[in-house]
Amino acid sequence: MPYLSRIRINPLRAGSRKLLASPRAMHAAVEGGLPGLPEQERTLWRLDPDNPHRPQLFVLTTNKPDWTHLVEQAGWPGADGEHYAVRDYAPLLQQLAPGRSFAFRLTANPVQNTNRPDKPTERQQERMDAGVRRSFRVGHRTAAAQLNWFLTRTRRWGFDIPAAPNMDGTHGADGESPREIRITTRLRRSFGKGAITAKEAHVVMNAVTFEGHLRITDPALLTERLLSGIGPSKAYGCGLLTLAPLTERV
């Protein structure tokens, strides 16, 4: 049974500063709240810094977690209020139906596969010089490419993005009406994986947060994406798609 958790983070604590600065450290802290073995859990997480003074960590887990250690390390352990909330995810999944609309948020790492990167890393250049024919996974760097990555994949994820209300009837440069989606943050992250070999120990990713409205086309496909995540870098805070019910328009 899946559970969605929300944990309050105190950015002034020494422990929280470490977690906020390192996706690798945050991943380890998330794993520490799970009762089962890490390989037996399917976990997604996302940090939402809407309020920099009160960032919130969202985590989707297979089994019911305990976030006491995170509150003690990076929260307000002695303060009033709800330090973290754990909710059964099944009721939301039961609401999914064709044609239903939801508000959504997703932080993802938009990537593409290519045989010849425009700006290869040292490791990629060595592989090309050695004649390695396997394609490379590289991140999309522009907002337009990142948005296109999202919009061209929604059908396989079980939803589409409706056209935005447009009072004057104008269209975009491509002749299509604007969609109900926007990019709210774009953050390039670079950090070590903790591996021994330096060339394999570095992660570079573009964490892009998309927000907007979606309309369900295939509940089964959408359920799969909600539970297993979207795109790569899931261990580092990408892939968790969350939904909020909308009042249907009349």
PDB file of C-alpha atoms in Angstrom:
ATOM      1  CA  MET A   1       0.000   0.000   0.000  1.00  0.00           C
ATOM      2  CA  PRO A   2       1.619   3.317  -1.048  1.00  0.00           C
ATOM      3  CA  TYR A   3       1.934   6.291   1.290  1.00  0.00           C
ATOM      4  CA  LEU A   4       2.617   9.958   0.540  1.00  0.00           C
ATOM      5  CA  SER A   5       4.465  11.887   3.256  1.00  0.00           C
ATOM      6  CA  ARG A   6       5.075  15.580   3.799  1.00  0.00           C
ATOM      7  CA  ILE A   7       7.899  16.593   6.150  1.00  0.00           C
ATOM      8  CA  ARG A   8       8.651  20.144   7.366  1.00  0.00           C
ATOM      9  CA  ILE A   9      12.325  21.106   7.029  1.00  0.00           C
ATOM     10  CA  ASN A  10      14.024  23.741   9.199  1.00  0.00           C
ATOM     11  CA  PRO A  11      16.657  25.309   6.893  1.00  0.00           C
ATOM     12  CA  LEU A  12      18.568  26.840   9.820  1.00  0.00           C
ATOM     13  CA  ARG A  13      19.579  23.518  11.355  1.00  0.00           C
ATOM     14  CA  ALA A  14      23.089  22.244  10.585  1.00  0.00           C
ATOM     15  CA  GLY A  15      21.695  18.852   9.606  1.00  0.00           C
ATOM     16  CA  SER A  16      19.144  20.331   7.243  1.00  0.00           C
ATOM     17  CA  ARG A  17      21.734  22.504   5.486  1.00  0.00           C
ATOM     18  CA  LYS A  18      23.630  19.342   4.595  1.00  0.00           C
ATOM     19  CA  LEU A  19      20.493  17.671   3.273  1.00  0.00           C
ATOM     20  CA  LEU A  20      19.360  20.706   1.289  1.00  0.00           C
ATOM     21  CA  ALA A  21      22.779  21.042  -0.344  1.00  0.00           C
ATOM     22  CA  SER A  22      23.215  17.390  -1.331  1.00  0.00           C
ATOM     23  CA  PRO A  23      20.631  15.238  -3.155  1.00  0.00           C
ATOM     24  CA  ARG A  24      22.805  12.260  -2.272  1.00  0.00           C
ATOM     25  CA  ALA A  25      22.567  13.048   1.467  1.00  0.00           C
ATOM     26  CA  MET A  26      18.817  13.665   1.222  1.00  0.00           C
ATOM     27  CA  HIS A  27      18.358  10.319  -0.526  1.00  0.00           C
ATOM     28  CA  ALA A  28      20.177   8.578   2.332  1.00  0.00           C
ATOM     29  CA  ALA A  29      18.003  10.375   4.901  1.00  0.00           C
ATOM     30  CA  VAL A  30      14.848   9.306   3.045  1.00  0.00           C
ATOM     31  CA  GLU A  31      16.023   5.692   2.954  1.00  0.00           C
ATOM     32  CA  GLY A  32      16.564   5.896   6.708  1.00  0.00           C
ATOM     33  CA  GLY A  33      12.843   6.321   7.301  1.00  0.00           C
ATOM     34  CA  LEU A  34      11.839   3.052   5.634  1.00  0.00           C
ATOM     35  CA  PRO A  35      11.284  -0.131   7.643  1.00  0.00           C
ATOM     36  CA  GLY A  36      12.246  -2.529   4.858  1.00  0.00           C
ATOM     37  CA  LEU A  37      15.476  -3.061   2.995  1.00  0.00           C
ATOM     38  CA  PRO A  38      16.224  -0.315   0.413  1.00  0.00           C
ATOM     39  CA  GLU A  39      16.145  -2.791  -2.466  1.00  0.00           C
ATOM     40  CA  GLN A  40      12.641  -3.858  -1.411  1.00  0.00           C
ATOM     41  CA  GLU A  41      11.248  -0.325  -1.422  1.00  0.00           C
ATOM     42  CA  ARG A  42      10.184   1.817  -4.361  1.00  0.00           C
ATOM     43  CA  THR A  43      10.738   5.385  -3.197  1.00  0.00           C
ATOM     44  CA  LEU A  44      10.293   8.790  -4.823  1.00  0.00           C
ATOM     45  CA  TRP A  45      10.961  12.147  -3.206  1.00  0.00           C
ATOM     46  CA  ARG A  46      10.858  15.842  -4.048  1.00  0.00           C
ATOM     47  CA  LEU A  47      11.903  18.961  -2.193  1.00  0.00           C
ATOM     48  CA  ASP A  48       9.501  21.903  -2.609  1.00  0.00           C
ATOM     49  CA  PRO A  49      11.179  25.196  -1.594  1.00  0.00           C
ATOM     50  CA  ASP A  50       8.160  27.431  -2.287  1.00  0.00           C
ATOM     51  CA  ASN A  51       8.822  29.094   1.050  1.00  0.00           C
ATOM     52  CA  PRO A  52      12.608  29.110   1.572  1.00  0.00           C
ATOM     53  CA  HIS A  53      12.034  29.508   5.312  1.00  0.00           C
ATOM     54  CA  ARG A  54       9.781  26.434   5.419  1.00  0.00           C
ATOM     55  CA  PRO A  55      10.759  24.007   2.629  1.00  0.00           C
ATOM     56  CA  GLN A  56       8.778  20.792   2.495  1.00  0.00           C
ATOM     57  CA  LEU A  57       9.936  17.308   1.588  1.00  0.00           C
ATOM     58  CA  PHE A  58       7.439  15.015  -0.150  1.00  0.00           C
ATOM     59  CA  VAL A  59       8.115  11.276  -0.209  1.00  0.00           C
ATOM     60  CA  LEU A  60       6.175   8.432  -1.814  1.00  0.00           C
ATOM     61  CA  THR A  61       6.896   5.034  -0.256  1.00  0.00           C
ATOM     62  CA  THR A  62       5.650   1.489  -0.708  1.00  0.00           C
ATOM     63  CA  ASN A  63       5.311   0.879   3.047  1.00  0.00           C
ATOM     64  CA  LYS A  64       4.421   3.174   5.921  1.00  0.00           C
ATOM     65  CA  PRO A  65       7.532   5.159   6.976  1.00  0.00           C
ATOM     66  CA  ASP A  66       8.691   6.843  10.184  1.00  0.00           C
ATOM     67  CA  TRP A  67      10.297  10.289   9.831  1.00  0.00           C
ATOM     68  CA  THR A  68      11.236  10.844  13.478  1.00  0.00           C
ATOM     69  CA  HIS A  69      14.936  10.884  12.608  1.00  0.00           C
ATOM     70  CA  LEU A  70      14.391  13.611   9.994  1.00  0.00           C
ATOM     71  CA  VAL A  71      12.466  15.768  12.456  1.00  0.00           C
ATOM     72  CA  GLU A  72      15.267  15.385  15.007  1.00  0.00           C
ATOM     73  CA  GLN A  73      17.988  16.081  12.430  1.00  0.00           C
ATOM     74  CA  ALA A  74      16.398  18.748  10.264  1.00  0.00           C
ATOM     75  CA  GLY A  75      13.073  19.847  11.718  1.00  0.00           C
ATOM     76  CA  TRP A  76      11.621  21.438  14.849  1.00  0.00           C
ATOM     77  CA  PRO A  77      11.578  18.464  17.263  1.00  0.00           C
ATOM     78  CA  GLY A  78      10.396  20.459  20.282  1.00  0.00           C
ATOM     79  CA  ALA A  79       7.935  22.776  18.575  1.00  0.00           C
ATOM     80  CA  ASP A  80       4.159  22.618  18.286  1.00  0.00           C
ATOM     81  CA  GLY A  81       2.416  21.590  15.112  1.00  0.00           C
ATOM     82  CA  GLU A  82       2.448  18.652  12.734  1.00  0.00           C
ATOM     83  CA  HIS A  83       6.093  17.831  12.032  1.00  0.00           C
ATOM     84  CA  TYR A  84       5.234  15.366   9.314  1.00  0.00           C
ATOM     85  CA  ALA A  85       2.126  13.845   7.802  1.00  0.00           C
ATOM     86  CA  VAL A  86       1.761  10.384   6.273  1.00  0.00           C
ATOM     87  CA  ARG A  87      -1.310   9.743   4.138  1.00  0.00           C
ATOM     88  CA  ASP A  88      -2.629   6.620   2.454  1.00  0.00           C
ATOM     89  CA  TYR A  89      -2.216   7.160  -1.303  1.00  0.00           C
ATOM     90  CA  ALA A  90      -4.944   4.721  -2.362  1.00  0.00           C
ATOM     91  CA  PRO A  91      -7.878   7.186  -2.070  1.00  0.00           C
ATOM     92  CA  LEU A  92      -6.277   9.510  -4.624  1.00  0.00           C
ATOM     93  CA  LEU A  93      -5.522   6.641  -7.008  1.00  0.00           C
ATOM     94  CA  GLN A  94      -9.181   5.615  -6.799  1.00  0.00           C
ATOM     95  CA  GLN A  95     -10.211   9.071  -8.046  1.00  0.00           C
ATOM     96  CA  LEU A  96      -8.389   8.686 -11.368  1.00  0.00           C
ATOM     97  CA  ALA A  97     -10.804   8.457 -14.291  1.00  0.00           C
ATOM     98  CA  PRO A  98     -10.680   9.355 -18.003  1.00  0.00           C
ATOM     99  CA  GLY A  99     -11.392  13.037 -18.593  1.00  0.00           C
ATOM    100  CA  ARG A 100     -10.846  14.105 -14.988  1.00  0.00           C
ATOM    101  CA  SER A 101      -8.594  17.135 -14.463  1.00  0.00           C
ATOM    102  CA  PHE A 102      -6.029  17.750 -11.733  1.00  0.00           C
ATOM    103  CA  ALA A 103      -3.453  20.341 -10.845  1.00  0.00           C
ATOM    104  CA  PHE A 104       0.006  18.786 -10.915  1.00  0.00           C
ATOM    105  CA  ARG A 105       3.611  19.356  -9.958  1.00  0.00           C
ATOM    106  CA  LEU A 106       6.638  17.417 -11.174  1.00  0.00           C
ATOM    107  CA  THR A 107      10.358  17.909 -10.755  1.00  0.00           C
ATOM    108  CA  ALA A 108      12.121  15.945 -13.482  1.00  0.00           C
ATOM    109  CA  ASN A 109      15.468  15.620 -15.233  1.00  0.00           C
ATOM    110  CA  PRO A 110      14.702  15.994 -18.985  1.00  0.00           C
ATOM    111  CA  VAL A 111      17.254  14.048 -21.014  1.00  0.00           C
ATOM    112  CA  GLN A 112      17.886  12.734 -24.501  1.00  0.00           C
ATOM    113  CA  ASN A 113      20.052   9.989 -25.961  1.00  0.00           C
ATOM    114  CA  THR A 114      22.629  10.959 -28.568  1.00  0.00           C
ATOM    115  CA  ASN A 115      25.684   9.424 -30.209  1.00  0.00           C
ATOM    116  CA  ARG A 116      27.566  12.746 -30.437  1.00  0.00           C
ATOM    117  CA  PRO A 117      27.123  15.160 -27.502  1.00  0.00           C
ATOM    118  CA  ASP A 118      27.617  18.836 -28.436  1.00  0.00           C
ATOM    119  CA  LYS A 119      29.802  19.439 -25.385  1.00  0.00           C
ATOM    120  CA  PRO A 120      31.106  16.021 -24.306  1.00  0.00           C
ATOM    121  CA  THR A 121      32.526  15.544 -20.853  1.00  0.00           C
ATOM    122  CA  GLU A 122      36.057  14.195 -20.467  1.00  0.00           C
ATOM    123  CA  ARG A 123      34.668  10.720 -19.861  1.00  0.00           C
ATOM    124  CA  GLN A 124      32.356  10.895 -22.897  1.00  0.00           C
ATOM    125  CA  GLN A 125      35.204  12.107 -25.104  1.00  0.00           C
ATOM    126  CA  GLU A 126      37.361   9.199 -23.997  1.00  0.00           C
ATOM    127  CA  ARG A 127      34.593   6.753 -24.883  1.00  0.00           C
ATOM    128  CA  MET A 128      34.127   8.326 -28.320  1.00  0.00           C
ATOM    129  CA  ASP A 129      37.872   8.278 -28.980  1.00  0.00           C
ATOM    130  CA  ALA A 130      37.913   4.616 -27.991  1.00  0.00           C
ATOM    131  CA  GLY A 131      35.189   3.840 -30.510  1.00  0.00           C
ATOM    132  CA  VAL A 132      32.494   2.986 -27.974  1.00  0.00           C
ATOM    133  CA  ARG A 133      29.230   2.989 -29.933  1.00  0.00           C
ATOM    134  CA  ARG A 134      26.749   3.111 -27.050  1.00  0.00           C
ATOM    135  CA  SER A 135      24.662   6.293 -27.016  1.00  0.00           C
ATOM    136  CA  PHE A 136      25.088   8.954 -24.340  1.00  0.00           C
ATOM    137  CA  ARG A 137      22.385  10.325 -22.087  1.00  0.00           C
ATOM    138  CA  VAL A 138      22.597  14.122 -21.966  1.00  0.00           C
ATOM    139  CA  GLY A 139      20.335  16.685 -20.377  1.00  0.00           C
ATOM    140  CA  HIS A 140      18.194  19.212 -22.212  1.00  0.00           C
ATOM    141  CA  ARG A 141      19.600  22.638 -21.339  1.00  0.00           C
ATOM    142  CA  THR A 142      17.068  25.169 -22.601  1.00  0.00           C
ATOM    143  CA  ALA A 143      13.611  25.814 -21.198  1.00  0.00           C
ATOM    144  CA  ALA A 144      12.054  25.281 -24.639  1.00  0.00           C
ATOM    145  CA  ALA A 145      13.699  21.864 -25.045  1.00  0.00           C
ATOM    146  CA  GLN A 146      12.759  20.871 -21.498  1.00  0.00           C
ATOM    147  CA  LEU A 147       9.136  21.848 -22.037  1.00  0.00           C
ATOM    148  CA  ASN A 148       9.043  20.002 -25.348  1.00  0.00           C
ATOM    149  CA  TRP A 149      10.470  16.905 -23.634  1.00  0.00           C
ATOM    150  CA  PHE A 150       7.505  16.987 -21.257  1.00  0.00           C
ATOM    151  CA  LEU A 151       4.753  17.744 -23.769  1.00  0.00           C
ATOM    152  CA  THR A 152       5.825  15.058 -26.253  1.00  0.00           C
ATOM    153  CA  ARG A 153       5.614  12.335 -23.578  1.00  0.00           C
ATOM    154  CA  THR A 154       2.354  13.034 -21.764  1.00  0.00           C
ATOM    155  CA  ARG A 155       0.296  10.532 -23.790  1.00  0.00           C
ATOM    156  CA  ARG A 156       2.564   7.660 -22.781  1.00  0.00           C
ATOM    157  CA  TRP A 157       2.158   8.814 -19.171  1.00  0.00           C
ATOM    158  CA  GLY A 158      -1.642   8.643 -19.351  1.00  0.00           C
ATOM    159  CA  PHE A 159      -2.644  12.290 -19.599  1.00  0.00           C
ATOM    160  CA  ASP A 160      -2.584  15.393 -21.778  1.00  0.00           C
ATOM    161  CA  ILE A 161      -2.192  19.098 -21.051  1.00  0.00           C
ATOM    162  CA  PRO A 162      -5.259  21.129 -22.055  1.00  0.00           C
ATOM    163  CA  ALA A 163      -5.050  24.418 -23.886  1.00  0.00           C
ATOM    164  CA  ALA A 164      -4.918  27.451 -21.624  1.00  0.00           C
ATOM    165  CA  PRO A 165      -7.915  29.801 -21.582  1.00  0.00           C
ATOM    166  CA  ASN A 166      -7.214  32.542 -24.118  1.00  0.00           C
ATOM    167  CA  MET A 167      -9.601  35.434 -24.116  1.00  0.00           C
ATOM    168  CA  ASP A 168      -8.298  37.139 -27.268  1.00  0.00           C
ATOM    169  CA  GLY A 169      -8.110  33.997 -29.406  1.00  0.00           C
ATOM    170  CA  THR A 170      -4.442  34.456 -30.327  1.00  0.00           C
ATOM    171  CA  HIS A 171      -2.044  31.572 -30.848  1.00  0.00           C
ATOM    172  CA  GLY A 172       1.626  30.986 -30.238  1.00  0.00           C
ATOM    173  CA  ALA A 173       4.391  31.192 -32.848  1.00  0.00           C
ATOM    174  CA  ASP A 174       3.871  27.508 -33.718  1.00  0.00           C
ATOM    175  CA  GLY A 175       0.173  28.065 -34.420  1.00  0.00           C
ATOM    176  CA  GLU A 176      -0.952  26.182 -31.325  1.00  0.00           C
ATOM    177  CA  SER A 177      -2.744  27.615 -28.326  1.00  0.00           C
ATOM    178  CA  PRO A 178      -0.695  27.891 -25.116  1.00  0.00           C
ATOM    179  CA  ARG A 179      -1.021  24.922 -22.753  1.00  0.00           C
ATOM    180  CA  GLU A 180      -1.836  24.959 -19.057  1.00  0.00           C
ATOM    181  CA  ILE A 181       1.736  24.313 -17.982  1.00  0.00           C
ATOM    182  CA  ARG A 182       4.704  26.382 -16.868  1.00  0.00           C
ATOM    183  CA  ILE A 183       8.250  25.824 -15.700  1.00  0.00           C
ATOM    184  CA  THR A 184       8.665  27.307 -12.235  1.00  0.00           C
ATOM    185  CA  THR A 185      12.303  26.426 -11.483  1.00  0.00           C
ATOM    186  CA  ARG A 186      15.345  25.257 -13.433  1.00  0.00           C
ATOM    187  CA  LEU A 187      18.333  24.157 -11.389  1.00  0.00           C
ATOM    188  CA  ARG A 188      21.556  22.611 -12.639  1.00  0.00           C
ATOM    189  CA  ARG A 189      23.019  20.332  -9.972  1.00  0.00           C
ATOM    190  CA  SER A 190      26.517  18.867  -9.849  1.00  0.00           C
ATOM    191  CA  PHE A 191      27.621  16.617  -7.007  1.00  0.00           C
ATOM    192  CA  GLY A 192      29.643  13.543  -6.174  1.00  0.00           C
ATOM    193  CA  LYS A 193      28.174  10.050  -5.965  1.00  0.00           C
ATOM    194  CA  GLY A 194      30.691   8.911  -3.369  1.00  0.00           C
ATOM    195  CA  ALA A 195      32.280   6.352  -5.671  1.00  0.00           C
ATOM    196  CA  ILE A 196      35.951   5.527  -5.554  1.00  0.00           C
ATOM    197  CA  THR A 197      36.718   6.161  -9.219  1.00  0.00           C
ATOM    198  CA  ALA A 198      36.683   9.925  -9.792  1.00  0.00           C
ATOM    199  CA  LYS A 199      35.535   9.668 -13.416  1.00  0.00           C
ATOM    200  CA  GLU A 200      32.415   7.745 -12.392  1.00  0.00           C
ATOM    201  CA  ALA A 201      31.755   9.690  -9.201  1.00  0.00           C
ATOM    202  CA  HIS A 202      30.167  12.850 -10.557  1.00  0.00           C
ATOM    203  CA  VAL A 203      26.497  13.502 -11.280  1.00  0.00           C
ATOM    204  CA  VAL A 204      25.334  16.439 -13.385  1.00  0.00           C
ATOM    205  CA  MET A 205      21.603  16.925 -13.753  1.00  0.00           C
ATOM    206  CA  ASN A 206      19.056  19.585 -14.677  1.00  0.00           C
ATOM    207  CA  ALA A 207      16.220  19.547 -12.155  1.00  0.00           C
ATOM    208  CA  VAL A 208      13.196  21.232 -13.777  1.00  0.00           C
ATOM    209  CA  THR A 209       9.902  21.790 -11.975  1.00  0.00           C
ATOM    210  CA  PHE A 210       6.748  21.755 -14.096  1.00  0.00           C
ATOM    211  CA  GLU A 211       3.366  22.913 -12.807  1.00  0.00           C
ATOM    212  CA  GLY A 212      -0.037  23.177 -14.403  1.00  0.00           C
ATOM    213  CA  HIS A 213      -3.216  21.255 -15.132  1.00  0.00           C
ATOM    214  CA  LEU A 214      -3.547  17.814 -16.687  1.00  0.00           C
ATOM    215  CA  ARG A 215      -6.453  15.801 -18.052  1.00  0.00           C
ATOM    216  CA  ILE A 216      -6.425  12.023 -17.645  1.00  0.00           C
ATOM    217  CA  THR A 217      -6.528   9.913 -20.795  1.00  0.00           C
ATOM    218  CA  ASP A 218      -5.481   6.518 -19.375  1.00  0.00           C
ATOM    219  CA  PRO A 219      -5.824   5.955 -15.604  1.00  0.00           C
ATOM    220  CA  ALA A 220      -3.734   2.759 -15.662  1.00  0.00           C
ATOM    221  CA  LEU A 221      -0.784   4.477 -17.341  1.00  0.00           C
ATOM    222  CA  LEU A 222      -1.031   7.466 -15.021  1.00  0.00           C
ATOM    223  CA  THR A 223      -1.174   5.226 -11.946  1.00  0.00           C
ATOM    224  CA  GLU A 224       2.002   3.510 -13.119  1.00  0.00           C
ATOM    225  CA  ARG A 225       3.781   6.869 -13.499  1.00  0.00           C
ATOM    226  CA  LEU A 226       2.550   8.117 -10.131  1.00  0.00           C
ATOM    227  CA  LEU A 227       3.941   5.045  -8.381  1.00  0.00           C
ATOM    228  CA  SER A 228       7.155   4.468 -10.346  1.00  0.00           C
ATOM    229  CA  GLY A 229       8.074   8.043 -11.289  1.00  0.00           C
ATOM    230  CA  ILE A 230       8.907   9.964 -14.452  1.00  0.00           C
ATOM    231  CA  GLY A 231      12.335  10.255 -16.060  1.00  0.00           C
ATOM    232  CA  PRO A 232      15.795   9.530 -14.631  1.00  0.00           C
ATOM    233  CA  SER A 233      17.559  10.661 -11.422  1.00  0.00           C
ATOM    234  CA  LYS A 234      14.799   9.378  -9.139  1.00  0.00           C
ATOM    235  CA  ALA A 235      17.277   8.797  -6.307  1.00  0.00           C
ATOM    236  CA  TYR A 236      18.180  12.496  -6.443  1.00  0.00           C
ATOM    237  CA  GLY A 237      14.766  14.115  -6.052  1.00  0.00           C
ATOM    238  CA  CYS A 238      13.328  13.793  -9.559  1.00  0.00           C
ATOM    239  CA  GLY A 239      10.340  11.879 -10.886  1.00  0.00           C
ATOM    240  CA  LEU A 240       7.653  12.395  -8.226  1.00  0.00           C
ATOM    241  CA  LEU A 241       4.422  13.593  -9.870  1.00  0.00           C
ATOM    242  CA  THR A 242       1.833  14.878  -7.384  1.00  0.00           C
ATOM    243  CA  LEU A 243      -1.801  15.755  -8.071  1.00  0.00           C
ATOM    244  CA  ALA A 244      -4.375  18.013  -6.457  1.00  0.00           C
ATOM    245  CA  PRO A 245      -8.100  17.847  -7.349  1.00  0.00           C
ATOM    246  CA  LEU A 246      -9.552  20.697  -9.389  1.00  0.00           C
ATOM    247  CA  THR A 247     -13.065  22.078  -9.425  1.00  0.00           C
ATOM    248  CA  GLU A 248     -14.438  21.063 -12.790  1.00  0.00           C
ATOM    249  CA  ARG A 249     -15.203  23.959 -15.134  1.00  0.00           C
ATOM    250  CA  VAL A 250     -18.723  24.441 -16.378  1.00  0.00           C
TER     251      VAL A 250
END
